[in-house]
Structure formats: C-alpha cells, structure tokens
PDB file of C-alpha atoms in Angstrom:
ATOM      1  CA  UNK H   5      84.590 103.314 104.945  1.00 47.00           C
ATOM      2  CA  UNK H   6      86.643 100.267 103.949  1.00 71.00           C
ATOM      3  CA  UNK H   7      90.384 100.856 103.788  1.00 86.00           C
ATOM      4  CA  UNK H   8      91.970 100.193 100.405  1.00 93.00           C
ATOM      5  CA  UNK H   9      95.676  99.753  99.700  1.00 92.00           C
ATOM      6  CA  UNK H  10      97.931  99.633  96.657  1.00 89.00           C
ATOM      7  CA  UNK H  11      99.998  96.598  95.715  1.00 87.00           C
ATOM      8  CA  UNK H  12     103.159  98.245  97.074  1.00 89.00           C
ATOM      9  CA  UNK H  13     101.464  99.067 100.371  1.00 91.00           C
ATOM     10  CA  UNK H  14     100.250  95.477 100.746  1.00 90.00           C
ATOM     11  CA  UNK H  15     103.707  94.105 100.041  1.00 87.00           C
ATOM     12  CA  UNK H  16     105.127  96.465 102.681  1.00 91.00           C
ATOM     13  CA  UNK H  17     102.527  95.262 105.204  1.00 89.00           C
ATOM     14  CA  UNK H  18     103.579  91.661 104.568  1.00 89.00           C
ATOM     15  CA  UNK H  19     107.294  92.475 104.820  1.00 90.00           C
ATOM     16  CA  UNK H  20     106.767  94.334 108.103  1.00 91.00           C
ATOM     17  CA  UNK H  21     104.706  91.465 109.520  1.00 91.00           C
ATOM     18  CA  UNK H  22     107.440  88.939 108.717  1.00 91.00           C
ATOM     19  CA  UNK H  23     110.189  91.268 109.971  1.00 92.00           C
ATOM     20  CA  UNK H  24     108.365  91.580 113.307  1.00 94.00           C
ATOM     21  CA  UNK H  25     109.000  87.885 113.938  1.00 92.00           C
ATOM     22  CA  UNK H  26     105.356  87.295 114.848  1.00 91.00           C
ATOM     23  CA  UNK H  27     104.633  85.458 111.601  1.00 93.00           C
ATOM     24  CA  UNK H  28     106.610  83.714 108.871  1.00 95.00           C
ATOM     25  CA  UNK H  29     106.160  83.818 105.127  1.00 93.00           C
ATOM     26  CA  UNK H  30     105.205  80.177 105.016  1.00 96.00           C
ATOM     27  CA  UNK H  31     102.798  80.756 107.894  1.00 96.00           C
ATOM     28  CA  UNK H  32     101.104  83.541 105.939  1.00 95.00           C
ATOM     29  CA  UNK H  33     100.722  81.169 102.969  1.00 96.00           C
ATOM     30  CA  UNK H  34      99.141  78.528 105.154  1.00 97.00           C
ATOM     31  CA  UNK H  35      96.709  81.091 106.553  1.00 97.00           C
ATOM     32  CA  UNK H  36      95.908  82.354 103.050  1.00 97.00           C
ATOM     33  CA  UNK H  37      95.245  78.829 101.799  1.00 98.00           C
ATOM     34  CA  UNK H  38      92.943  78.062 104.719  1.00 98.00           C
ATOM     35  CA  UNK H  39      91.139  81.339 104.102  1.00 98.00           C
ATOM     36  CA  UNK H  40      90.501  80.521 100.455  1.00 98.00           C
ATOM     37  CA  UNK H  41      89.210  77.034 101.267  1.00 98.00           C
ATOM     38  CA  UNK H  42      86.937  78.482 103.940  1.00 98.00           C
ATOM     39  CA  UNK H  43      85.479  81.040 101.521  1.00 98.00           C
ATOM     40  CA  UNK H  44      84.946  78.345  98.877  1.00 98.00           C
ATOM     41  CA  UNK H  45      82.892  76.310 101.330  1.00 97.00           C
ATOM     42  CA  UNK H  46      80.904  79.404 102.331  1.00 97.00           C
ATOM     43  CA  UNK H  47      80.221  80.289  98.694  1.00 96.00           C
ATOM     44  CA  UNK H  48      79.406  76.710  97.680  1.00 97.00           C
ATOM     45  CA  UNK H  49      78.110  74.865 100.781  1.00 96.00           C
ATOM     46  CA  UNK H  50      77.323  71.863  98.593  1.00 96.00           C
ATOM     47  CA  UNK H  51      81.091  71.311  98.365  1.00 96.00           C
ATOM     48  CA  UNK H  52      81.342  70.676 102.102  1.00 94.00           C
ATOM     49  CA  UNK H  53      80.562  66.992 101.667  1.00 91.00           C
ATOM     50  CA  UNK H  54      81.636  64.459  99.073  1.00 89.00           C
ATOM     51  CA  UNK H  55      84.514  64.120  96.626  1.00 89.00           C
ATOM     52  CA  UNK H  56      84.611  67.078  94.251  1.00 97.00           C
ATOM     53  CA  UNK H  57      87.144  67.997  91.582  1.00 98.00           C
ATOM     54  CA  UNK H  58      89.346  71.073  91.289  1.00 98.00           C
ATOM     55  CA  UNK H  59      92.049  72.308  88.942  1.00 98.00           C
ATOM     56  CA  UNK H  60      94.562  74.628  90.633  1.00 98.00           C
ATOM     57  CA  UNK H  61      96.641  76.936  88.421  1.00 98.00           C
ATOM     58  CA  UNK H  62      99.845  77.936  90.230  1.00 98.00           C
ATOM     59  CA  UNK H  63     102.186  80.724  89.195  1.00 95.00           C
ATOM     60  CA  UNK H  64     105.948  80.954  89.802  1.00 95.00           C
ATOM     61  CA  UNK H  65     105.763  83.206  92.869  1.00 94.00           C
ATOM     62  CA  UNK H  66     104.080  83.486  96.224  1.00 94.00           C
ATOM     63  CA  UNK H  67     100.585  83.526  94.720  1.00 95.00           C
ATOM     64  CA  UNK H  68     101.431  80.116  93.313  1.00 97.00           C
ATOM     65  CA  UNK H  69     102.642  79.105  96.768  1.00 97.00           C
ATOM     66  CA  UNK H  70      99.167  79.895  98.091  1.00 98.00           C
ATOM     67  CA  UNK H  71      97.773  77.703  95.324  1.00 98.00           C
ATOM     68  CA  UNK H  72      99.869  74.705  96.373  1.00 98.00           C
ATOM     69  CA  UNK H  73      98.560  75.095  99.934  1.00 98.00           C
ATOM     70  CA  UNK H  74      94.984  75.179  98.633  1.00 98.00           C
ATOM     71  CA  UNK H  75      95.612  72.064  96.548  1.00 98.00           C
ATOM     72  CA  UNK H  76      96.973  70.202  99.566  1.00 98.00           C
ATOM     73  CA  UNK H  77      94.115  71.264 101.842  1.00 98.00           C
ATOM     74  CA  UNK H  78      91.467  70.245  99.324  1.00 98.00           C
ATOM     75  CA  UNK H  79      93.189  66.896  98.724  1.00 97.00           C
ATOM     76  CA  UNK H  80      93.055  66.205 102.469  1.00 97.00           C
ATOM     77  CA  UNK H  81      89.288  66.823 102.258  1.00 96.00           C
ATOM     78  CA  UNK H  82      89.027  64.034  99.686  1.00 96.00           C
ATOM     79  CA  UNK H  83      88.826  66.198  96.561  1.00 97.00           C
ATOM     80  CA  UNK H  84      90.244  65.100  93.221  1.00 97.00           C
ATOM     81  CA  UNK H  85      92.941  67.710  92.690  1.00 98.00           C
ATOM     82  CA  UNK H  86      94.782  68.537  89.485  1.00 98.00           C
ATOM     83  CA  UNK H  87      97.637  71.058  89.672  1.00 98.00           C
ATOM     84  CA  UNK H  88      99.160  72.946  86.756  1.00 98.00           C
ATOM     85  CA  UNK H  89     102.304  74.868  87.687  1.00 98.00           C
ATOM     86  CA  UNK H  90     104.333  77.568  85.965  1.00 93.00           C
ATOM     87  CA  UNK H  91     108.109  77.841  85.973  1.00 87.00           C
ATOM     88  CA  UNK H  92     110.944  75.811  87.438  1.00 88.00           C
ATOM     89  CA  UNK H  93     110.553  74.814  91.070  1.00 86.00           C
ATOM     90  CA  UNK H  94     114.113  75.861  91.914  1.00 88.00           C
ATOM     91  CA  UNK H  95     113.480  79.414  90.695  1.00 92.00           C
ATOM     92  CA  UNK H  96     110.522  79.984  93.013  1.00 95.00           C
ATOM     93  CA  UNK H  97     110.745  82.051  96.223  1.00 95.00           C
ATOM     94  CA  UNK H  98     111.721  79.763  99.129  1.00 96.00           C
ATOM     95  CA  UNK H  99     108.310  79.617 100.835  1.00 96.00           C
ATOM     96  CA  UNK H 100     106.464  78.973  97.576  1.00 97.00           C
ATOM     97  CA  UNK H 101     109.039  76.316  96.653  1.00 97.00           C
ATOM     98  CA  UNK H 102     108.543  74.613 100.012  1.00 97.00           C
ATOM     99  CA  UNK H 103     104.790  74.441  99.481  1.00 98.00           C
ATOM    100  CA  UNK H 104     105.219  73.090  95.970  1.00 98.00           C
ATOM    101  CA  UNK H 105     107.410  70.331  97.395  1.00 97.00           C
ATOM    102  CA  UNK H 106     104.803  69.572 100.084  1.00 97.00           C
ATOM    103  CA  UNK H 107     102.164  69.233  97.393  1.00 98.00           C
ATOM    104  CA  UNK H 108     104.405  66.932  95.345  1.00 97.00           C
ATOM    105  CA  UNK H 109     104.352  64.378  98.147  1.00 97.00           C
ATOM    106  CA  UNK H 110     100.615  64.083  97.347  1.00 97.00           C
ATOM    107  CA  UNK H 111     100.347  64.652  93.610  1.00 97.00           C
ATOM    108  CA  UNK H 112     102.088  65.792  90.451  1.00 97.00           C
ATOM    109  CA  UNK H 113     102.530  69.229  88.918  1.00 98.00           C
ATOM    110  CA  UNK H 114     101.675  69.414  85.225  1.00 98.00           C
ATOM    111  CA  UNK H 115     102.886  72.265  82.968  1.00 97.00           C
ATOM    112  CA  UNK H 116     100.704  75.353  83.055  1.00 97.00           C
ATOM    113  CA  UNK H 117      99.520  75.956  79.517  1.00 95.00           C
ATOM    114  CA  UNK H 118      96.320  75.803  77.492  1.00 94.00           C
ATOM    115  CA  UNK H 119      97.164  72.539  75.726  1.00 95.00           C
ATOM    116  CA  UNK H 120      97.687  70.684  78.998  1.00 97.00           C
ATOM    117  CA  UNK H 121      94.554  72.230  80.525  1.00 95.00           C
ATOM    118  CA  UNK H 122      92.469  70.998  77.606  1.00 94.00           C
ATOM    119  CA  UNK H 123      93.913  67.486  77.848  1.00 95.00           C
ATOM    120  CA  UNK H 124      92.425  66.973  81.293  1.00 94.00           C
ATOM    121  CA  UNK H 125      88.825  66.515  82.426  1.00 93.00           C
ATOM    122  CA  UNK H 126      86.619  69.438  83.379  1.00 93.00           C
ATOM    123  CA  UNK H 127      86.544  70.260  87.082  1.00 96.00           C
ATOM    124  CA  UNK H 128      83.837  71.386  89.463  1.00 96.00           C
ATOM    125  CA  UNK H 129      86.042  74.329  90.423  1.00 97.00           C
ATOM    126  CA  UNK H 130      89.115  76.164  89.136  1.00 97.00           C
ATOM    127  CA  UNK H 131      91.584  78.110  91.281  1.00 98.00           C
ATOM    128  CA  UNK H 132      93.525  80.976  89.696  1.00 96.00           C
ATOM    129  CA  UNK H 133      96.694  81.313  91.783  1.00 97.00           C
ATOM    130  CA  UNK H 134      98.947  82.485  88.964  1.00 95.00           C
ATOM    131  CA  UNK H 135      99.546  86.178  89.749  1.00 91.00           C
ATOM    132  CA  UNK H 136      98.460  88.347  92.670  1.00 85.00           C
ATOM    133  CA  UNK H 137      99.849  91.662  93.891  1.00 80.00           C
ATOM    134  CA  UNK H 138     103.246  90.886  92.365  1.00 70.00           C
ATOM    135  CA  UNK H 139     102.168  91.462  88.753  1.00 72.00           C
ATOM    136  CA  UNK H 140     104.552  93.945  87.098  1.00 69.00           C
ATOM    137  CA  UNK H 141     104.110  93.281  83.378  1.00 75.00           C
ATOM    138  CA  UNK H 142     101.536  91.939  80.998  1.00 79.00           C
ATOM    139  CA  UNK H 143     101.249  88.163  80.558  1.00 81.00           C
ATOM    140  CA  UNK H 144     102.425  86.933  77.180  1.00 81.00           C
ATOM    141  CA  UNK H 145     102.951  83.776  75.142  1.00 85.00           C
ATOM    142  CA  UNK H 146     101.438  80.539  76.476  1.00 88.00           C
ATOM    143  CA  UNK H 147     100.137  82.251  79.597  1.00 87.00           C
ATOM    144  CA  UNK H 148      98.321  84.921  77.598  1.00 85.00           C
ATOM    145  CA  UNK H 149      96.692  82.180  75.495  1.00 87.00           C
ATOM    146  CA  UNK H 150      95.538  80.471  78.696  1.00 89.00           C
ATOM    147  CA  UNK H 151      94.050  83.665  80.143  1.00 87.00           C
ATOM    148  CA  UNK H 152      92.308  84.463  76.856  1.00 85.00           C
ATOM    149  CA  UNK H 153      90.770  80.990  76.985  1.00 87.00           C
ATOM    150  CA  UNK H 154      89.389  81.606  80.473  1.00 86.00           C
ATOM    151  CA  UNK H 155      88.191  85.101  79.553  1.00 82.00           C
ATOM    152  CA  UNK H 156      86.682  84.020  76.241  1.00 75.00           C
ATOM    153  CA  UNK H 157      84.657  81.210  77.751  1.00 57.00           C
ATOM    154  CA  UNK H 158      84.081  82.972  81.051  1.00 50.00           C
ATOM    155  CA  UNK H 159      80.453  83.914  80.594  1.00 51.00           C
ATOM    156  CA  UNK H 160      79.389  80.458  79.489  1.00 64.00           C
ATOM    157  CA  UNK H 161      81.565  78.183  81.568  1.00 78.00           C
ATOM    158  CA  UNK H 162      84.276  79.391  83.947  1.00 86.00           C
ATOM    159  CA  UNK H 163      82.615  82.451  85.447  1.00 85.00           C
ATOM    160  CA  UNK H 164      80.453  80.310  87.710  1.00 91.00           C
ATOM    161  CA  UNK H 165      83.314  78.104  88.927  1.00 94.00           C
ATOM    162  CA  UNK H 166      86.520  80.175  88.915  1.00 95.00           C
ATOM    163  CA  UNK H 167      88.101  81.416  92.159  1.00 97.00           C
ATOM    164  CA  UNK H 168      90.921  83.974  92.122  1.00 96.00           C
ATOM    165  CA  UNK H 169      93.557  84.148  94.836  1.00 97.00           C
ATOM    166  CA  UNK H 170      94.049  87.874  95.535  1.00 95.00           C
ATOM    167  CA  UNK H 171      93.161  88.882  91.950  1.00 93.00           C
ATOM    168  CA  UNK H 172      92.167  87.439  88.598  1.00 92.00           C
ATOM    169  CA  UNK H 173      95.537  86.905  86.921  1.00 90.00           C
ATOM    170  CA  UNK H 174      96.456  89.781  84.634  1.00 87.00           C
ATOM    171  CA  UNK H 175      94.478  92.382  86.583  1.00 90.00           C
ATOM    172  CA  UNK H 176      96.542  95.324  87.792  1.00 90.00           C
ATOM    173  CA  UNK H 177      95.504  95.815  91.410  1.00 91.00           C
ATOM    174  CA  UNK H 178      96.409  99.522  91.284  1.00 92.00           C
ATOM    175  CA  UNK H 179      94.355 100.436  88.202  1.00 90.00           C
ATOM    176  CA  UNK H 180      91.746  97.716  87.707  1.00 90.00           C
ATOM    177  CA  UNK H 181      93.017  97.204  84.167  1.00 86.00           C
ATOM    178  CA  UNK H 182      95.241  94.821  82.230  1.00 76.00           C
ATOM    179  CA  UNK H 183      98.691  96.258  81.563  1.00 60.00           C
ATOM    180  CA  UNK H 184      99.887  95.644  78.022  1.00 49.00           C
ATOM    181  CA  UNK H 185     102.737  97.284  76.157  1.00 37.00           C
ATOM    182  CA  UNK H 186     103.359  99.670  79.026  1.00 39.00           C
ATOM    183  CA  UNK H 187      99.911 101.265  78.973  1.00 43.00           C
ATOM    184  CA  UNK H 188      96.513 100.462  80.412  1.00 45.00           C
ATOM    185  CA  UNK H 189      94.142  98.638  78.099  1.00 46.00           C
ATOM    186  CA  UNK H 190      90.659  97.177  78.636  1.00 48.00           C
ATOM    187  CA  UNK H 191      90.970  93.797  80.317  1.00 49.00           C
ATOM    188  CA  UNK H 192      87.723  92.163  79.245  1.00 53.00           C
ATOM    189  CA  UNK H 193      89.364  89.981  76.594  1.00 58.00           C
ATOM    190  CA  UNK H 194      92.302  88.760  78.651  1.00 64.00           C
ATOM    191  CA  UNK H 195      91.452  88.801  82.364  1.00 73.00           C
ATOM    192  CA  UNK H 196      89.324  85.855  83.555  1.00 74.00           C
ATOM    193  CA  UNK H 197      85.870  86.561  84.956  1.00 85.00           C
ATOM    194  CA  UNK H 198      85.621  85.032  88.411  1.00 92.00           C
ATOM    195  CA  UNK H 199      82.753  83.937  90.618  1.00 94.00           C
ATOM    196  CA  UNK H 200      84.825  84.677  93.723  1.00 97.00           C
ATOM    197  CA  UNK H 201      88.025  86.556  94.511  1.00 97.00           C
ATOM    198  CA  UNK H 202      89.588  85.980  97.921  1.00 98.00           C
ATOM    199  CA  UNK H 203      92.020  88.685  98.977  1.00 96.00           C
ATOM    200  CA  UNK H 204      93.941  89.083 102.224  1.00 94.00           C
ATOM    201  CA  UNK H 205      94.070  91.591 105.088  1.00 90.00           C
ATOM    202  CA  UNK H 206      92.490  94.498 103.161  1.00 93.00           C
ATOM    203  CA  UNK H 207      91.029  94.985  99.663  1.00 95.00           C
ATOM    204  CA  UNK H 208      93.211  96.519  96.981  1.00 95.00           C
ATOM    205  CA  UNK H 209      92.415  99.643  94.957  1.00 95.00           C
ATOM    206  CA  UNK H 210      92.169  97.765  91.657  1.00 93.00           C
ATOM    207  CA  UNK H 211      89.443  95.463  92.940  1.00 95.00           C
ATOM    208  CA  UNK H 212      87.061  98.428  92.648  1.00 94.00           C
ATOM    209  CA  UNK H 213      88.338 100.356  89.612  1.00 93.00           C
ATOM    210  CA  UNK H 214      87.658  99.986  85.880  1.00 90.00           C
ATOM    211  CA  UNK H 215      87.112  96.303  84.989  1.00 87.00           C
ATOM    212  CA  UNK H 216      88.077  95.131  88.486  1.00 91.00           C
ATOM    213  CA  UNK H 217      84.543  94.659  89.842  1.00 92.00           C
ATOM    214  CA  UNK H 218      83.347  92.731  86.783  1.00 87.00           C
ATOM    215  CA  UNK H 219      86.409  90.481  86.711  1.00 89.00           C
ATOM    216  CA  UNK H 220      86.570  89.786  90.450  1.00 93.00           C
ATOM    217  CA  UNK H 221      82.955  88.748  91.053  1.00 93.00           C
ATOM    218  CA  UNK H 222      82.230  88.490  94.773  1.00 96.00           C
ATOM    219  CA  UNK H 223      85.176  89.773  96.809  1.00 97.00           C
ATOM    220  CA  UNK H 224      85.921  88.157 100.167  1.00 97.00           C
ATOM    221  CA  UNK H 225      88.611  89.537 102.476  1.00 95.00           C
TER     222      UNK H 225
END
C-alpha cells in the first residue's frame, strides 16, 4: 500500500531533512525541478528534441521557487520560456528568491495575472507552480480569475498541456477540495485540470480525495 501524508507531515519531512545537514533547501528545489522536467519528457517524449514553448506560472513561495528552476532547466534545453511571477521578489523565502534571481539572468518575470497571460502567445506546455503544500487559504482577486480561466477552458485546451508542481493550485492537499470562505467547496470551477501532477517524496492525501484525482490527472512521484 502506498504511503500517503498530509501537508503538515510533508513540511515536517522537509524541515527534518534540511535540519539533518544532508540536504539544503535550495538543493531540494533543484532536485524537484529536475524531477519535473524528467517527468515532462517521459510523459511527452516528443518534447525531448527541438525548441518547444512553455509558460511557467510561479507563486510567491517555495512552489514558485521550484517553478523558476524548471524555467531555467527548460531554457538550457533550448525551449522558449515565458515566466509569470507572483509577488515581490524581496518578500519570497530565501531559496525561492535565489532561484528567481538565477532565472532573471536568463529571462524576465512578467506579472502573474490573467490579462498578462492573454497578452502572450499560446505555449506547448504550461507549468502551474503557484501553490503546493503551503496553501492555507482560498485564492482570491486576480489569482482567482486566473485559476477560473484555466479551469473553465481546461477540458478544451489546458487539460492536455498543463503540469502541476505538487498540486493544481487551489487544491487542498488534505481534503482534495478547494477551500473558500473557511469551508470546503467543490473545486471543479476554480482548480485547473491537469494532464500531469508531479509531487515529491510521497503522495499527499488530497491527491486521492474528492476532486483531487480529476484535477491532478496522472500523478508522478
């Protein structure tokens, strides 16, 4: 039987690993980014050769830090990479901030909102690295509009080309539902439908509960 953990348990595993001195936070991000790129190439072997395009959506925390690593790794493979980032760089956790700065030696970071997304060209692939296990409250405002856009067009467009880092943003990894107004509500209208979700170390409970399976698509650990 596959072990499942809660968000809090996964965060404790990461803290203990870093405290042991055997790994660093930035090292874990690098490993996560390499893992996502590897799973993308396994899922879409046609992407192994040639110059493809990707839009990477990066949140303000460590999930976003993973996204900046993925952007950098795909750029080094010759991909055309567009990055949309949320929040001020200086307010990010140190490791995520460092990876944002590494990316910015290669390309720019555009604001993460629906208007900016629509201004750019369509991509072969989209990476959702906005929120992972650190989600504590429902998305709102511009971010909610963006997620509704991905969810609303998911069946016809994004669902075949969207990759989530740890979880589709907005999905509570303890319940498999979207949290809104302090209570669980169906997530089908606001959580993006993904072709692939790449999670780390062990799967989380919410990947397999409620709307989790439908939103996550294929789950790779």
